[in-house]
Amino acid sequence: WARHEILLSTELGQLDYKQNQLRRNHSTGMPNTIDIYQPEYGKYLPNLAPFTDTKEQQRYFALNIQDQIFFNDQWSVLFGNRFDQVEQDF
C-alpha cells in the first residue's frame, strides 16, 4: 500500500595541516631595522626566529540512511538519520 525509496550513503575524509612561521622579534633594542630617513642599502637583516610550529590532523566518517515512504501522489513522509565520527589531533 506504500512505496519506499531508501538511500544509504557514506562520507570519508582526512585533513593534514602543517604550518611553520618565522618572524622578526621587534621587541629587541632595534625594533625598526630600516631607517626611512637614512637607509643603509646592502645591509643584511637579522635572521628570522621561529614563531609557530603547528601540526593538525583530522579524520572523519559519516553514515546516512534515509527512507521516503510514498502513500499516494500527494502524501509522503521522510525519515532519516546520520552518524558522524570525527577524530582530531593537534
Short mmCIF file of C-alpha atoms in Angstrom, two decimals:
data_model
loop_
_atom_site.label_atom_id
_atom_site.label_comp_id
_atom_site.label_asym_id
_atom_site.label_seq_id
_atom_site.Cartn_x
_atom_site.Cartn_y
_atom_site.Cartn_z
CA TRP A 1 0.00 0.00 0.00
CA ALA A 2 3.06 2.28 0.21
CA ARG A 3 6.22 2.62 -1.85
CA HIS A 4 9.63 3.04 -0.14
CA GLU A 5 12.73 4.76 -1.51
CA ILE A 6 15.77 4.01 0.62
CA LEU A 7 19.00 5.97 0.36
CA LEU A 8 22.25 4.90 2.02
CA SER A 9 25.43 6.96 1.74
CA THR A 10 28.81 7.37 3.41
CA GLU A 11 31.38 10.11 3.70
CA LEU A 12 35.04 9.55 4.47
CA GLY A 13 37.89 12.03 4.60
CA GLN A 14 41.18 13.14 6.08
CA LEU A 15 42.84 16.53 6.50
CA ASP A 16 46.54 17.08 7.21
CA TYR A 17 47.66 20.62 8.03
CA LYS A 18 51.15 21.81 8.94
CA GLN A 19 52.22 25.42 9.44
CA ASN A 20 55.63 26.84 10.25
CA GLN A 21 56.05 30.60 10.64
CA LEU A 22 59.18 32.65 11.08
CA ARG A 23 59.04 36.24 12.33
CA ARG A 24 61.34 39.03 13.31
CA ASN A 25 61.43 39.90 17.00
CA HIS A 26 60.51 43.60 17.22
CA SER A 27 60.85 43.73 21.00
CA THR A 28 64.67 43.89 20.87
CA GLY A 29 66.75 47.05 21.17
CA MET A 30 66.35 48.00 17.49
CA PRO A 31 62.78 47.16 16.55
CA ASN A 32 62.88 49.05 13.22
CA THR A 33 65.66 47.62 11.09
CA ILE A 34 65.14 50.15 8.29
CA ASP A 35 65.66 53.88 8.84
CA ILE A 36 63.44 55.61 6.28
CA TYR A 37 65.40 58.88 6.62
CA GLN A 38 68.89 57.39 6.23
CA PRO A 39 68.53 53.92 4.68
CA GLU A 40 71.60 51.70 4.51
CA TYR A 41 71.48 49.68 1.31
CA GLY A 42 73.13 46.26 1.12
CA LYS A 43 72.81 45.67 4.87
CA TYR A 44 71.73 42.15 5.82
CA LEU A 45 68.69 41.77 8.01
CA PRO A 46 68.93 39.60 11.13
CA ASN A 47 67.77 36.00 10.92
CA LEU A 48 64.13 35.24 11.48
CA ALA A 49 63.16 33.37 14.63
CA PRO A 50 60.63 30.51 14.82
CA PHE A 51 57.19 31.78 15.75
CA THR A 52 54.73 28.91 15.32
CA ASP A 53 55.02 25.22 14.51
CA THR A 54 51.56 23.72 14.17
CA LYS A 55 50.51 20.26 13.02
CA GLU A 56 46.89 19.17 12.85
CA GLN A 57 45.27 16.00 11.55
CA GLN A 58 41.57 15.24 11.17
CA ARG A 59 39.84 12.04 10.17
CA TYR A 60 36.09 11.84 9.69
CA PHE A 61 33.45 9.29 8.76
CA ALA A 62 29.71 9.69 8.26
CA LEU A 63 26.90 7.25 7.52
CA ASN A 64 23.49 8.42 6.24
CA ILE A 65 20.30 6.43 5.89
CA GLN A 66 17.03 7.80 4.58
CA ASP A 67 13.63 6.24 3.85
CA GLN A 68 10.95 8.13 1.97
CA ILE A 69 7.53 6.49 2.06
CA PHE A 70 5.02 7.43 -0.65
CA PHE A 71 1.41 6.76 0.33
CA ASN A 72 -0.04 8.23 -2.87
CA ASP A 73 0.76 11.03 -5.34
CA GLN A 74 0.07 13.70 -2.72
CA TRP A 75 1.32 12.27 0.56
CA SER A 76 4.77 11.09 1.56
CA VAL A 77 6.88 11.05 4.70
CA LEU A 78 10.67 11.12 5.01
CA PHE A 79 12.73 9.57 7.81
CA GLY A 80 16.47 9.91 8.06
CA ASN A 81 19.43 9.52 10.35
CA ARG A 82 23.12 10.45 10.21
CA PHE A 83 26.04 9.14 12.24
CA ASP A 84 29.26 11.20 12.40
CA GLN A 85 32.63 10.29 13.85
CA VAL A 86 35.49 12.80 13.90
CA GLU A 87 39.00 12.43 15.31
CA GLN A 88 41.30 15.42 15.60
CA ASP A 89 44.93 15.55 16.72
CA PHE A 90 46.96 18.69 17.43
#
